[in-house]
mmCIF file of C-alpha atoms and ligand atoms in Angstrom:
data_model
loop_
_atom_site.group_PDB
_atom_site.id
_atom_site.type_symbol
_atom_site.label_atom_id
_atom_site.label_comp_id
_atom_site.label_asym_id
_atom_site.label_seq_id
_atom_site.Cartn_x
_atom_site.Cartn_y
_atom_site.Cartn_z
ATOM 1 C CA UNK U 79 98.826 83.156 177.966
ATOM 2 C CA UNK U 80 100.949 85.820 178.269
ATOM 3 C CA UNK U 81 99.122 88.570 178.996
ATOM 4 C CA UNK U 82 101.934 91.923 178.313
ATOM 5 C CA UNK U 83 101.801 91.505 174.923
ATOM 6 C CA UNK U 84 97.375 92.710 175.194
ATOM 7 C CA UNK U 85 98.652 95.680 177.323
ATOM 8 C CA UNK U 86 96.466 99.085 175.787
ATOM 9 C CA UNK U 87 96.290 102.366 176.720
ATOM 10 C CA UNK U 88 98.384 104.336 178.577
ATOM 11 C CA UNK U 89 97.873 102.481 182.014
ATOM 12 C CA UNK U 90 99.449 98.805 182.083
ATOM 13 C CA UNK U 91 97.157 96.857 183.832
ATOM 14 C CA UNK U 92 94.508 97.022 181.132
ATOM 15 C CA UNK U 93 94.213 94.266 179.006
ATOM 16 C CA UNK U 94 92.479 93.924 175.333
ATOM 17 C CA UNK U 95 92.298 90.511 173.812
ATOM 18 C CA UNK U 96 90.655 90.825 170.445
ATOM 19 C CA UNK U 97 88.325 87.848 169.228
ATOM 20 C CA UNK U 98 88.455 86.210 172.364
ATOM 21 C CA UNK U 99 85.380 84.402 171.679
ATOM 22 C CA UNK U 100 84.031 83.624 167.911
ATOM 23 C CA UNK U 101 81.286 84.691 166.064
ATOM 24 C CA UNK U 102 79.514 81.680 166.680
ATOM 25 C CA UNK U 103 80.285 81.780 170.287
ATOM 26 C CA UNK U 104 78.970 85.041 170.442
ATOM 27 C CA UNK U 105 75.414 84.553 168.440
ATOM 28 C CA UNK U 106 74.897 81.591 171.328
ATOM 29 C CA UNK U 107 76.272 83.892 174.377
ATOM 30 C CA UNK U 108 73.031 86.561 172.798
ATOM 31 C CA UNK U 109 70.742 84.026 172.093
ATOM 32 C CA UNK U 110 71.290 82.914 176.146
ATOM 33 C CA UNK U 111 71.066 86.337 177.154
ATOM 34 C CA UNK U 112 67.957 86.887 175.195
ATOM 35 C CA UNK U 113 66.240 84.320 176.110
ATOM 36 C CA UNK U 114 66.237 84.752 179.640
ATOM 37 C CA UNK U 115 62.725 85.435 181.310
ATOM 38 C CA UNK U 116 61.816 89.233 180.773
ATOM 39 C CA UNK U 117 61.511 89.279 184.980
ATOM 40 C CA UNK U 118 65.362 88.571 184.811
ATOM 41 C CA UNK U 119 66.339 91.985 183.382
ATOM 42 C CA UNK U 120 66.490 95.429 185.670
ATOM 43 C CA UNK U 121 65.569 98.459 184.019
ATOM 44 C CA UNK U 122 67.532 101.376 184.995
ATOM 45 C CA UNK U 123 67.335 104.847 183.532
ATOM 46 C CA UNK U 124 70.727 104.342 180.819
ATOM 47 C CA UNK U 125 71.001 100.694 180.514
ATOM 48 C CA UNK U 126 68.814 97.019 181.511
ATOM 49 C CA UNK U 127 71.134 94.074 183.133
ATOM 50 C CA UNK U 128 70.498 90.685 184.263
ATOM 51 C CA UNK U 129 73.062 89.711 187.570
ATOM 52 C CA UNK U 130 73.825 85.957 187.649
ATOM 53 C CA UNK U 131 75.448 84.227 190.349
ATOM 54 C CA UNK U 132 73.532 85.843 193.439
ATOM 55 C CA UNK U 133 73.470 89.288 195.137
ATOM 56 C CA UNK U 134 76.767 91.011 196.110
ATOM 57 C CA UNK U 135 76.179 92.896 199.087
ATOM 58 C CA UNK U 136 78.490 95.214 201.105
ATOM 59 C CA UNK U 137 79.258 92.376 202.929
ATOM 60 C CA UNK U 138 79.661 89.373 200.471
ATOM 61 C CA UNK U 139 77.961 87.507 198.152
ATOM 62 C CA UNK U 140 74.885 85.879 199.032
ATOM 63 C CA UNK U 141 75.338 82.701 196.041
ATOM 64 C CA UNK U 142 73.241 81.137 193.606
ATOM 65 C CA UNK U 143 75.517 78.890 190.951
ATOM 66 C CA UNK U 144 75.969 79.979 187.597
ATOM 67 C CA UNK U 145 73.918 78.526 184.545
ATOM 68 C CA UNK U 146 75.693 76.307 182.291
ATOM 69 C CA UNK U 147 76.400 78.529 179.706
ATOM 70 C CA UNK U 148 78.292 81.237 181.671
ATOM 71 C CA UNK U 149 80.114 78.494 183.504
ATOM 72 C CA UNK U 150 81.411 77.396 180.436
ATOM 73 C CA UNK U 151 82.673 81.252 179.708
ATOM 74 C CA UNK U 152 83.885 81.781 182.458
ATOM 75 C CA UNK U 153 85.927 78.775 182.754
ATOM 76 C CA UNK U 154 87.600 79.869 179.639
ATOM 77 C CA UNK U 155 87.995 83.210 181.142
ATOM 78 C CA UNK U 156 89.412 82.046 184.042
ATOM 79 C CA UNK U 157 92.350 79.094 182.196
ATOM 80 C CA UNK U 158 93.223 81.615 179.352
ATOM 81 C CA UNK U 159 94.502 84.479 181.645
ATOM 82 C CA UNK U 160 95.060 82.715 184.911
ATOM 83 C CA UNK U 161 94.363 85.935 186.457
ATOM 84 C CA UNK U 162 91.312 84.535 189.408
ATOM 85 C CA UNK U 163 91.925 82.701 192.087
ATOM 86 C CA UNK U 164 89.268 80.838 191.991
ATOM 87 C CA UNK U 165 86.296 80.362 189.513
ATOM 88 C CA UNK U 166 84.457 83.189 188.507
ATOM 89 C CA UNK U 167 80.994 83.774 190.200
ATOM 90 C CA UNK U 168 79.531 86.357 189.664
ATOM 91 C CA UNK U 169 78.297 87.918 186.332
ATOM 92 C CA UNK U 170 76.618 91.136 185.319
ATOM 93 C CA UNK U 171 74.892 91.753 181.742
ATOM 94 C CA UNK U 172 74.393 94.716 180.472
ATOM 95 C CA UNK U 173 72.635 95.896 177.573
ATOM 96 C CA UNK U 174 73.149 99.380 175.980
ATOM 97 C CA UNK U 175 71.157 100.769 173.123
ATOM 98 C CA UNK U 176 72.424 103.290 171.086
ATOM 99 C CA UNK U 177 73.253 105.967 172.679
ATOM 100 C CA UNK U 178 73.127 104.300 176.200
ATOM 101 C CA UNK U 179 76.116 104.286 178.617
ATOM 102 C CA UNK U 180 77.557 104.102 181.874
ATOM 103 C CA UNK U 181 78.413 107.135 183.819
ATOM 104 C CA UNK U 182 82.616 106.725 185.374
ATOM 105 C CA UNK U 183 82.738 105.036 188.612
ATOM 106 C CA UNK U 184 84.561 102.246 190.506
ATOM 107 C CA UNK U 185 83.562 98.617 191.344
ATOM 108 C CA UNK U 186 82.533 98.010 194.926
ATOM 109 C CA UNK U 187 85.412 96.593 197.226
ATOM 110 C CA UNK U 188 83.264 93.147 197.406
ATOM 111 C CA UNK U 189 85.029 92.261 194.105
ATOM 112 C CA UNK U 190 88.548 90.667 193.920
ATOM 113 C CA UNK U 191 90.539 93.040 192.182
ATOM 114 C CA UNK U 192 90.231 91.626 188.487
ATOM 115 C CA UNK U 193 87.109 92.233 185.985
ATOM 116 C CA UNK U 194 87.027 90.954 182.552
ATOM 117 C CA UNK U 195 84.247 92.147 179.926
ATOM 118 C CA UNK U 196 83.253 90.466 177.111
ATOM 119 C CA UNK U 197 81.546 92.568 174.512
ATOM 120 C CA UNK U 198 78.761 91.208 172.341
ATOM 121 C CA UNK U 199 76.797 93.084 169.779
ATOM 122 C CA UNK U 200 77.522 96.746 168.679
ATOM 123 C CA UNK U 201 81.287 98.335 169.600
ATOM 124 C CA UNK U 202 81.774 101.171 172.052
ATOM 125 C CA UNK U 203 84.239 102.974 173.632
ATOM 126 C CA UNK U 204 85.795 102.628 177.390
ATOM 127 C CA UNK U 205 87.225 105.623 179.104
ATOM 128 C CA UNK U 206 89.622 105.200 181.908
ATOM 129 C CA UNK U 207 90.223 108.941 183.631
ATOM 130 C CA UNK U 208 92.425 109.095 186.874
ATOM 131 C CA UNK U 209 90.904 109.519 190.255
ATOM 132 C CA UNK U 210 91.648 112.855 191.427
ATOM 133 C CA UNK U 211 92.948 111.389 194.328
ATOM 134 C CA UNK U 212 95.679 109.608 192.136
ATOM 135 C CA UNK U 213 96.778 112.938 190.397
ATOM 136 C CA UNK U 214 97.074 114.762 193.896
ATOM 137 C CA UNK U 215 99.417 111.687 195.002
ATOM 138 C CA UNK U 216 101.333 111.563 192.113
ATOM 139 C CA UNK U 217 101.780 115.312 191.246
ATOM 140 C CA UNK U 218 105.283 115.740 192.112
ATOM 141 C CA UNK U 219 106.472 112.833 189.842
ATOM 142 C CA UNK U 220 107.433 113.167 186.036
ATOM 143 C CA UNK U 221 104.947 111.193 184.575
ATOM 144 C CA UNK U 222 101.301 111.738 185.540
ATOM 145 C CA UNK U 223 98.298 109.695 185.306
ATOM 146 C CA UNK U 224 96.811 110.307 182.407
ATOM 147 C CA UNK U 225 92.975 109.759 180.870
ATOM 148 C CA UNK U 226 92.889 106.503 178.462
ATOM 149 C CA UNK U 227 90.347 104.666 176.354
ATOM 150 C CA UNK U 228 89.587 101.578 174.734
ATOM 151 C CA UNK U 229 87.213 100.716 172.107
ATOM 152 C CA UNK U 230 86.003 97.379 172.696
ATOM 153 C CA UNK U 231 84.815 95.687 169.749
ATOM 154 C CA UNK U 232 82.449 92.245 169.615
ATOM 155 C CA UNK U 233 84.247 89.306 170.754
ATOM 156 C CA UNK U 234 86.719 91.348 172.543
ATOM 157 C CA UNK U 235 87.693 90.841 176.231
ATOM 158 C CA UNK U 236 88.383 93.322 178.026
ATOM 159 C CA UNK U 237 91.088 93.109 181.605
ATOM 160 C CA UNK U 238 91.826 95.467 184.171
ATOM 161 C CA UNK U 239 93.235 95.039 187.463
ATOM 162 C CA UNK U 240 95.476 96.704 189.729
ATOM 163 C CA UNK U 241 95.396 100.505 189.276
ATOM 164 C CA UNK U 242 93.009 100.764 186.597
ATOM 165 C CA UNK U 243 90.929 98.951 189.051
ATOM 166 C CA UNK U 244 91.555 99.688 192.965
ATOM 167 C CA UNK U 245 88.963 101.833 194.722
ATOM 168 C CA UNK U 246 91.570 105.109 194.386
ATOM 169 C CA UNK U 247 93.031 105.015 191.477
ATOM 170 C CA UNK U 248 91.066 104.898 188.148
ATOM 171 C CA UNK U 249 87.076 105.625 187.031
ATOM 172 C CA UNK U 250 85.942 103.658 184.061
ATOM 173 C CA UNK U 251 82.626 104.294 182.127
ATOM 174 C CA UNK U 252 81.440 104.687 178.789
ATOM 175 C CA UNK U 253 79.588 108.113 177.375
ATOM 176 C CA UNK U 254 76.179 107.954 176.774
ATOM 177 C CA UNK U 255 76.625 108.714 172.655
ATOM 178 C CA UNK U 256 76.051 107.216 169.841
ATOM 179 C CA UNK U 257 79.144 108.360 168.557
ATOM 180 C CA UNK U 258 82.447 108.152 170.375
ATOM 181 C CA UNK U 259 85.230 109.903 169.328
ATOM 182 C CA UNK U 260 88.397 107.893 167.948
ATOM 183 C CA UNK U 261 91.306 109.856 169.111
ATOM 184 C CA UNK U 262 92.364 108.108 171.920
ATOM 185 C CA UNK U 263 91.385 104.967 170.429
ATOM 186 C CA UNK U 264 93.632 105.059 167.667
ATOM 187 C CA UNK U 265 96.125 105.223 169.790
ATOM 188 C CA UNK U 266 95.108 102.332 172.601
ATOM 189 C CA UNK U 267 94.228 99.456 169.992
ATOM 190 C CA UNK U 268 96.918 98.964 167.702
ATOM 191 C CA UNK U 269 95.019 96.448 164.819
ATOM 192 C CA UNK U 270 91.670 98.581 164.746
ATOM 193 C CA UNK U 271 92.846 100.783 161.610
ATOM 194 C CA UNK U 272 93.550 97.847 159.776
ATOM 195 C CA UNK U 273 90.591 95.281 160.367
ATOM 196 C CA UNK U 274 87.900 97.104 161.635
ATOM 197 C CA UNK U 275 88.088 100.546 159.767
ATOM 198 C CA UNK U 276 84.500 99.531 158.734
ATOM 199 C CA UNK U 277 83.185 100.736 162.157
ATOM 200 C CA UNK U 278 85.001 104.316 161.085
ATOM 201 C CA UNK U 279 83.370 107.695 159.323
ATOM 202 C CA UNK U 280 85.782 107.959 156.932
ATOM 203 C CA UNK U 281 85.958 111.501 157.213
ATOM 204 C CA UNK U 282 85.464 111.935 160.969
ATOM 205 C CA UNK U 283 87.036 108.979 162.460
ATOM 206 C CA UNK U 284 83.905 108.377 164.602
ATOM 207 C CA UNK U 285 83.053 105.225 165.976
ATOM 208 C CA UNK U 286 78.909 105.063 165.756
ATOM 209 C CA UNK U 287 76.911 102.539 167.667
ATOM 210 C CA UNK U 288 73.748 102.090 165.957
ATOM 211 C CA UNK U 289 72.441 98.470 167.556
ATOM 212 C CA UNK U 290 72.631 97.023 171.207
ATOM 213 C CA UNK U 291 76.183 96.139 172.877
ATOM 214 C CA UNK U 292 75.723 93.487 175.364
ATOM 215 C CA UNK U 293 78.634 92.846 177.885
ATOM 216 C CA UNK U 294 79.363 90.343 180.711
ATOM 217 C CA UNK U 295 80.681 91.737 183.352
ATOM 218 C CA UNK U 296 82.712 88.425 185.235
ATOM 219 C CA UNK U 297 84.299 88.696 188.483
ATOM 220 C CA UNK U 298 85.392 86.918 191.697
ATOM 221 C CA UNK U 299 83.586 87.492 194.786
ATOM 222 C CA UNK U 300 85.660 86.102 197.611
ATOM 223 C CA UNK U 301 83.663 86.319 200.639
ATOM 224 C CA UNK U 302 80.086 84.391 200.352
ATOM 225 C CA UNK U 303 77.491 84.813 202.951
ATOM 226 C CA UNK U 304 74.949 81.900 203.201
ATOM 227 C CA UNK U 305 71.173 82.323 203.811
ATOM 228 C CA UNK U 306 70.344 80.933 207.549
ATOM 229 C CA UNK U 307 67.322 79.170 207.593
ATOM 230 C CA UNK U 308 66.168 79.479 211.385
ATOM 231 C CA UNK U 309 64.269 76.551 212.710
HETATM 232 O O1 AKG M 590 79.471 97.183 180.159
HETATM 233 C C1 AKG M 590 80.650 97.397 180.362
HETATM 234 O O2 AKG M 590 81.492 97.216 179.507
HETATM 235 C C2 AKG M 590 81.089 97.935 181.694
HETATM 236 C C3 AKG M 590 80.251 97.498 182.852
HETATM 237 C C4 AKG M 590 80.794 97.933 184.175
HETATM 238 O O3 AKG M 590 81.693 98.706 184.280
HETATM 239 C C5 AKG M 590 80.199 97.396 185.410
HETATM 240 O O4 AKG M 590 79.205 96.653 185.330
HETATM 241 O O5 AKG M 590 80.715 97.695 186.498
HETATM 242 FE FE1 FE2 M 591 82.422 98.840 186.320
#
């Protein structure tokens, strides 16, 4: 696939392929998610996710194998952008109710340096906003980093790697609202006036999230650690 012609935003390593899955895909990826035992989810304060794949600590991934129905994701994932090295896996869900979020931050250095996020459910909005440490290292040249967002609608998959990604250079998170604001949006995701202008207030260009969004999280964790078993 070639992957330039999904460049959004102002940064160029973020990637939105619309309908990357369809609905029907996406009514089985929710029933899956749904149906996994309630002891599976982890309730935080602004969101509940299940991790699949096994726990990433600070110094690799301690593995369990995927289930069959995020392999199968995945795998599709992983042919269609040709952006992993290897097979995805490890997977985070998370589920956001209305006015849920995620506050900015950066994803741990266990990761290799490409997520993708498939969005299920309710839209939302993504906001990329330079590190400061990025805007004091690039403050003498002519164009500056600047803060970019991306709605990501259901079906959608979301890429970014590289600068929106590395440790220093971008924070990406999504504002605990119900309502995000379509300014930059507009502006990042060139189809969404014409097909999806059903998500919009008319008069205030607001994109409301009024059910759950559910998103997988897929990445590459390169360094596995394996539980010893001492005799
Ligand atoms: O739910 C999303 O779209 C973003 C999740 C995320 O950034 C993360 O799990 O690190
Ligand atoms: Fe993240």
């Amino acid at each position: 696939m070639e992957l330039s012609k999904y460049v959004v935003g102002r940064v160029d390593s973020i990637f939105y392929i619309p309908d990357f899955i369809t609905a029907a895909e996406q009514s089985f990826l929710l029933h899956q998610v749904n149906s996994a035992p309630s002891s599976k989810w982890k309730t935080l304060t602004n969101r509940r996710l299940q991790n699949w794949g096994g726990i990433v600590e600070s110094n690799g991934l301690v593995p369990q194998p995927l289930p069959s129905w995020l392999i199968k994701v995945t795998e599709k994932i992983s042919s269609v952008t040709g952006l992993f090295p290897s097979p995805i896996n490890h997977v985070l869900v998370n589920e956001y109710l209305p006015g849920q979020g995620i506050m900015l931050h950066q994803d741990g250095p266990s990761y290799f340096p490409v997520v993708a996020i498939l969005s299920l459910g309710a839209p939302t909005l993504m906001r990329f906003k330079p590190h400061l440490r990025l805007i004091e290292a690039t403050k003498d040249l002519e164009k500056a980093p600047e803060n970019t967002s991306v709605a990501l609608l259901p079906g959608s998959l979301l890429i970014f790697k590289d600068a929106a990604y590395q440790v220093s250079d971008y924070l990406h998170g999504i504002d605990e609202s119900r309502e995000h604001l379509s300014m930059f949006r507009l502006k990042t995701v060139a189809d969404f006036q014409v097909s999806n202008t059903h998500l919009l207030d008319p008069k205030t260009s607001i994109l409301q999230q009024n059910e759950a969004r559910v998103s997988l999280t897929c990445r590459f964790v390169p360094k596995l650690r394996r539980n010893f078993i001492k005799l």
